[in-house]
Amino acid sequence: MEQNSNAILSVRDLSVSYGHIPVLRGVSLEVLRGEIVVLLGSNGAGKTTLMETIMGVNTPGAGSVIFGGRDIARGPVDKNVRDGITLVPEGRGVFASMSVMDNLLLGAHQELRGVDKKLALVFDAFPVLAERKSQNAGTLSGGERQMLAIARALMSTPHLILVDEPSIGLAPIMVAAIFDILVTLNKEGYSILLSEQNVYRALKCAHRAYVLESGRVIREGRAADLLQDHRSTYWGV
Ligand code: ATP
């Protein structure tokens, strides 16, 4: 398959196994500049494995992940982050016993030049984090923790943000707030690859979507078209 010249990320024929068990089987997908692309799939479909492999955390048995003109699939992860790709992990991954501020500073990956400006930007986007910057992250609500995880990712000044199942465990009103934040970030110029089981909300905010089942892409297309597909309710359960 030919690479779209507007692609910020191109995943090609990616296969990953845990031991002898294949988890991703020849996955190909693209994120174009300025897009929100959603990855749908039920528990165990391979969404987290795909995101971690894109970041360079897992080593694929075959395939490539082209970002910034380079195959980043085999890491190193810190170089990939410095090159402009970042992951907001499933479960948020914030450090509960550290303050909100220290969690954010960790997100800067030791690049402390311009850190005050980056902090000002994230506090502007997430005023609740500014109010709570001295508080331990463990005292935040689930939704605030998800905001912190996204804000921490922004501290590395990414061009592409991978967001793994941000709505998990959140009250509906907070889910709506998190999707609004992702749409706003996208309008500000960030490209986003989002994994979700909340099919309806994800398709409403995304430009395009891929459906993963047992480690294979079984459907792809414009989010608006997939929303009309009567099978869509099954793609997140
Ligand atoms: P969920 O929504 O439940 O997180 P997912 O689509 O993100 O699901 P993965 O977490 O990527 O799916 O898991 C895909 C498959 O790989 C599952 O069968 C899971 O049990 C298996 N798996 C994930 N991590 C490991 C690991 N470290 N070692 C062995 N098997 C793993």
Short mmCIF file of C-alpha atoms and ligand atoms in Angstrom, two decimals:
data_model
loop_
_atom_site.label_atom_id
_atom_site.label_comp_id
_atom_site.label_asym_id
_atom_site.label_seq_id
_atom_site.Cartn_x
_atom_site.Cartn_y
_atom_site.Cartn_z
CA MET A 1 0.00 0.00 0.00
CA GLU A 2 1.31 3.44 -0.91
CA GLN A 3 1.84 5.94 1.89
CA ASN A 4 -0.38 9.04 1.84
CA SER A 5 1.98 12.04 1.77
CA ASN A 6 -0.23 13.76 4.33
CA ALA A 7 0.15 10.88 6.81
CA ILE A 8 1.67 11.76 10.17
CA LEU A 9 1.66 8.04 11.11
CA SER A 10 1.72 4.95 8.90
CA VAL A 11 1.45 1.52 10.44
CA ARG A 12 2.22 -1.23 7.94
CA ASP A 13 1.57 -4.97 8.33
CA LEU A 14 2.34 -4.92 12.03
CA SER A 15 2.43 -8.28 13.82
CA VAL A 16 3.07 -8.76 17.53
CA SER A 17 3.02 -11.91 19.66
CA TYR A 18 3.25 -12.43 23.39
CA GLY A 19 5.33 -15.59 23.54
CA HIS A 20 3.79 -17.86 20.93
CA ILE A 21 0.40 -16.16 21.02
CA PRO A 22 -0.20 -13.76 18.12
CA VAL A 23 -1.98 -10.58 19.27
CA LEU A 24 -1.65 -8.28 16.25
CA ARG A 25 -1.86 -9.92 12.83
CA GLY A 26 -0.75 -7.68 9.99
CA VAL A 27 -2.34 -4.42 11.14
CA SER A 28 -2.11 -1.44 8.79
CA LEU A 29 -3.50 2.01 9.48
CA GLU A 30 -2.82 5.67 8.91
CA VAL A 31 -3.39 8.91 10.76
CA LEU A 32 -3.38 11.95 8.49
CA ARG A 33 -2.24 15.34 9.75
CA GLY A 34 -5.06 17.08 11.60
CA GLU A 35 -7.19 13.96 12.02
CA ILE A 36 -8.79 12.25 14.96
CA VAL A 37 -8.72 8.55 14.13
CA VAL A 38 -10.47 6.10 16.41
CA LEU A 39 -9.55 2.50 16.98
CA LEU A 40 -12.59 0.49 18.03
CA GLY A 41 -12.60 -3.02 19.41
CA SER A 42 -13.76 -5.11 22.31
CA ASN A 43 -11.68 -6.16 25.32
CA GLY A 44 -8.63 -8.07 24.18
CA ALA A 45 -8.89 -7.00 20.52
CA GLY A 46 -5.34 -5.63 20.73
CA LYS A 47 -5.85 -1.86 21.01
CA THR A 48 -3.42 -1.32 23.91
CA THR A 49 -0.87 -3.65 22.33
CA LEU A 50 -1.08 -1.65 19.10
CA MET A 51 -0.62 1.68 20.88
CA GLU A 52 2.32 0.38 22.92
CA THR A 53 3.92 -1.09 19.82
CA ILE A 54 3.57 2.20 17.94
CA MET A 55 5.35 3.94 20.85
CA GLY A 56 8.20 1.40 20.78
CA VAL A 57 7.33 -0.32 24.06
CA ASN A 58 6.65 -3.74 22.41
CA THR A 59 8.88 -5.19 19.74
CA PRO A 60 6.93 -6.33 16.67
CA GLY A 61 7.71 -9.61 14.94
CA ALA A 62 7.04 -7.95 11.58
CA GLY A 63 5.95 -4.66 10.07
CA SER A 64 6.79 -0.99 10.46
CA VAL A 65 5.57 2.21 12.09
CA ILE A 66 6.60 5.29 10.14
CA PHE A 67 6.50 8.59 12.00
CA GLY A 68 8.53 11.65 11.03
CA GLY A 69 10.12 9.73 8.17
CA ARG A 70 11.56 7.08 10.49
CA ASP A 71 10.53 3.56 11.55
CA ILE A 72 9.91 4.11 15.27
CA ALA A 73 8.51 0.64 16.04
CA ARG A 74 11.59 -0.61 17.79
CA GLY A 75 12.12 2.51 19.89
CA PRO A 76 13.88 3.84 21.80
CA VAL A 77 10.72 5.20 23.41
CA ASP A 78 12.33 8.37 24.77
CA LYS A 79 13.58 9.30 21.28
CA ASN A 80 10.11 8.67 19.87
CA VAL A 81 8.65 11.02 22.49
CA ARG A 82 11.27 13.68 21.75
CA ASP A 83 10.39 13.34 18.05
CA GLY A 84 6.79 14.32 18.80
CA ILE A 85 4.63 11.27 19.55
CA THR A 86 3.20 10.55 22.98
CA LEU A 87 0.87 8.09 24.72
CA VAL A 88 -1.83 8.77 27.29
CA PRO A 89 -2.02 5.25 28.71
CA GLU A 90 -5.09 3.24 29.61
CA GLY A 91 -5.77 3.69 33.32
CA ARG A 92 -4.16 7.18 33.14
CA GLY A 93 -0.82 6.14 34.70
CA VAL A 94 -0.46 9.23 36.86
CA PHE A 95 1.77 8.99 39.92
CA ALA A 96 -0.67 9.12 42.82
CA SER A 97 1.82 10.07 45.53
CA MET A 98 3.31 12.92 43.50
CA SER A 99 1.80 16.38 43.14
CA VAL A 100 -0.06 17.46 40.02
CA MET A 101 2.85 19.81 39.27
CA ASP A 102 5.47 17.06 39.57
CA ASN A 103 3.42 14.77 37.32
CA LEU A 104 3.36 17.55 34.72
CA LEU A 105 7.09 18.20 35.02
CA LEU A 106 7.75 14.48 34.45
CA GLY A 107 5.84 14.83 31.19
CA ALA A 108 8.41 17.34 29.97
CA HIS A 109 10.93 14.45 29.75
CA GLN A 110 13.82 16.47 31.21
CA GLU A 111 13.41 19.11 28.52
CA LEU A 112 13.07 22.01 30.91
CA ARG A 113 13.65 24.75 28.34
CA GLY A 114 10.40 26.62 27.91
CA VAL A 115 8.76 24.61 30.68
CA ASP A 116 7.05 27.67 32.20
CA LYS A 117 5.41 28.41 28.88
CA LYS A 118 4.25 24.79 28.53
CA LEU A 119 2.85 24.84 32.07
CA ALA A 120 1.01 28.10 31.33
CA LEU A 121 -0.54 26.49 28.23
CA VAL A 122 -1.74 23.36 30.03
CA PHE A 123 -3.04 25.35 33.01
CA ASP A 124 -4.89 27.55 30.56
CA ALA A 125 -6.43 24.45 28.93
CA PHE A 126 -7.11 22.72 32.27
CA PRO A 127 -7.86 25.40 34.92
CA VAL A 128 -8.80 22.70 37.44
CA LEU A 129 -5.21 21.44 37.36
CA ALA A 130 -3.90 24.93 38.08
CA GLU A 131 -6.15 25.10 41.14
CA ARG A 132 -4.86 21.72 42.28
CA LYS A 133 -1.23 21.88 41.26
CA SER A 134 0.14 21.30 44.80
CA GLN A 135 -2.29 18.48 45.53
CA ASN A 136 -1.22 14.83 45.26
CA ALA A 137 -2.54 13.30 42.03
CA GLY A 138 -4.06 10.46 44.08
CA THR A 139 -6.57 12.91 45.55
CA LEU A 140 -7.98 13.88 42.13
CA SER A 141 -11.27 12.54 40.79
CA GLY A 142 -11.14 10.05 37.92
CA GLY A 143 -11.97 12.74 35.37
CA GLU A 144 -9.36 15.12 36.78
CA ARG A 145 -6.80 12.33 36.65
CA GLN A 146 -7.62 11.75 33.00
CA MET A 147 -7.16 15.49 32.39
CA LEU A 148 -3.79 15.31 34.18
CA ALA A 149 -2.74 12.35 32.03
CA ILE A 150 -3.61 14.31 28.86
CA ALA A 151 -1.95 17.48 30.19
CA ARG A 152 1.20 15.52 31.09
CA ALA A 153 1.34 14.17 27.54
CA LEU A 154 1.09 17.74 26.17
CA MET A 155 4.17 18.72 28.20
CA SER A 156 6.38 16.84 25.70
CA THR A 157 5.08 19.14 22.89
CA PRO A 158 3.80 16.31 20.70
CA HIS A 159 2.40 16.48 17.17
CA LEU A 160 0.58 13.15 17.51
CA ILE A 161 -1.15 12.01 20.70
CA LEU A 162 -2.19 8.39 21.25
CA VAL A 163 -5.01 8.20 23.82
CA ASP A 164 -5.86 4.72 25.11
CA GLU A 165 -9.46 4.30 26.31
CA PRO A 166 -9.83 7.65 28.08
CA SER A 167 -13.49 7.20 28.98
CA ILE A 168 -13.07 4.00 30.99
CA GLY A 169 -14.55 4.28 34.49
CA LEU A 170 -15.74 7.86 34.09
CA ALA A 171 -19.21 9.27 34.75
CA PRO A 172 -21.08 10.23 31.54
CA ILE A 173 -20.66 13.97 32.17
CA MET A 174 -16.90 13.53 32.55
CA VAL A 175 -16.77 11.34 29.43
CA ALA A 176 -18.39 14.20 27.52
CA ALA A 177 -15.86 16.66 28.97
CA ILE A 178 -12.91 14.47 27.97
CA PHE A 179 -14.19 14.07 24.39
CA ASP A 180 -14.69 17.86 24.22
CA ILE A 181 -11.08 18.33 25.32
CA LEU A 182 -9.84 15.96 22.60
CA VAL A 183 -11.86 17.79 19.95
CA THR A 184 -10.48 21.14 21.15
CA LEU A 185 -6.90 19.85 21.08
CA ASN A 186 -7.49 18.54 17.56
CA LYS A 187 -8.77 21.96 16.45
CA GLU A 188 -5.60 23.46 17.91
CA GLY A 189 -3.59 21.27 15.53
CA TYR A 190 -2.84 18.04 17.37
CA SER A 191 -3.39 14.80 15.45
CA ILE A 192 -4.96 12.12 17.62
CA LEU A 193 -5.20 8.33 17.54
CA LEU A 194 -7.83 7.34 20.08
CA SER A 195 -8.77 3.86 21.24
CA GLU A 196 -12.28 3.46 22.60
CA GLN A 197 -15.08 1.09 23.50
CA ASN A 198 -17.54 3.97 23.69
CA VAL A 199 -18.38 3.52 20.02
CA TYR A 200 -21.01 6.22 19.59
CA ARG A 201 -19.13 9.06 21.26
CA ALA A 202 -15.85 8.11 19.63
CA LEU A 203 -17.34 7.98 16.14
CA LYS A 204 -19.10 11.30 16.76
CA CYS A 205 -15.80 13.07 17.43
CA ALA A 206 -13.49 11.22 14.99
CA HIS A 207 -12.82 11.78 11.29
CA ARG A 208 -12.06 8.14 10.49
CA ALA A 209 -12.10 4.81 12.28
CA TYR A 210 -10.63 1.32 12.24
CA VAL A 211 -12.26 -1.69 13.89
CA LEU A 212 -9.91 -4.23 15.42
CA GLU A 213 -11.03 -7.79 16.10
CA SER A 214 -8.68 -10.51 17.37
CA GLY A 215 -5.70 -8.46 16.26
CA ARG A 216 -6.93 -7.78 12.72
CA VAL A 217 -8.48 -4.71 11.12
CA ILE A 218 -11.92 -5.93 10.04
CA ARG A 219 -13.41 -2.57 8.98
CA GLU A 220 -12.20 0.94 8.25
CA GLY A 221 -13.76 4.08 6.91
CA ARG A 222 -15.12 7.51 7.59
CA ALA A 223 -16.49 7.80 11.12
CA ALA A 224 -19.78 9.18 9.78
CA ASP A 225 -20.20 6.08 7.56
CA LEU A 226 -19.36 3.65 10.36
CA LEU A 227 -21.93 5.36 12.59
CA GLN A 228 -24.59 4.27 10.08
CA ASP A 229 -23.44 0.63 10.15
CA HIS A 230 -25.90 -1.52 12.08
CA ARG A 231 -23.00 -3.62 13.42
CA SER A 232 -21.37 -0.60 15.10
CA THR A 233 -22.92 -1.33 18.51
CA TYR A 234 -20.94 -4.60 18.60
CA TRP A 235 -17.53 -3.04 18.00
CA GLY A 236 -16.96 -1.92 21.56
CA VAL A 237 -18.31 -4.88 23.52
P1 ATP B 1 -8.68 -3.92 26.73
O1 ATP B 1 -9.72 -3.00 26.23
O2 ATP B 1 -9.23 -5.02 27.60
O3 ATP B 1 -7.46 -3.25 27.30
P2 ATP B 1 -7.24 -4.29 24.24
O4 ATP B 1 -8.00 -4.26 22.97
O5 ATP B 1 -6.50 -3.06 24.62
O6 ATP B 1 -8.19 -4.73 25.42
P3 ATP B 1 -4.78 -5.70 24.68
O7 ATP B 1 -4.65 -5.18 26.06
O8 ATP B 1 -3.85 -5.20 23.65
O9 ATP B 1 -6.27 -5.52 24.14
O10 ATP B 1 -4.68 -7.28 24.74
C1 ATP B 1 -4.73 -8.11 23.57
C2 ATP B 1 -4.46 -9.56 23.96
O11 ATP B 1 -3.13 -9.72 24.39
C3 ATP B 1 -5.34 -10.05 25.11
O12 ATP B 1 -5.70 -11.40 24.83
C4 ATP B 1 -4.42 -9.99 26.31
O13 ATP B 1 -4.77 -10.96 27.27
C5 ATP B 1 -3.07 -10.28 25.69
N1 ATP B 1 -1.96 -9.60 26.40
C6 ATP B 1 -1.86 -8.26 26.63
N2 ATP B 1 -0.72 -7.97 27.27
C7 ATP B 1 -0.07 -9.17 27.46
C8 ATP B 1 1.18 -9.55 28.06
N3 ATP B 1 2.01 -8.65 28.58
N4 ATP B 1 1.49 -10.87 28.06
C9 ATP B 1 0.66 -11.79 27.52
N5 ATP B 1 -0.51 -11.50 26.92
C10 ATP B 1 -0.88 -10.21 26.90
#
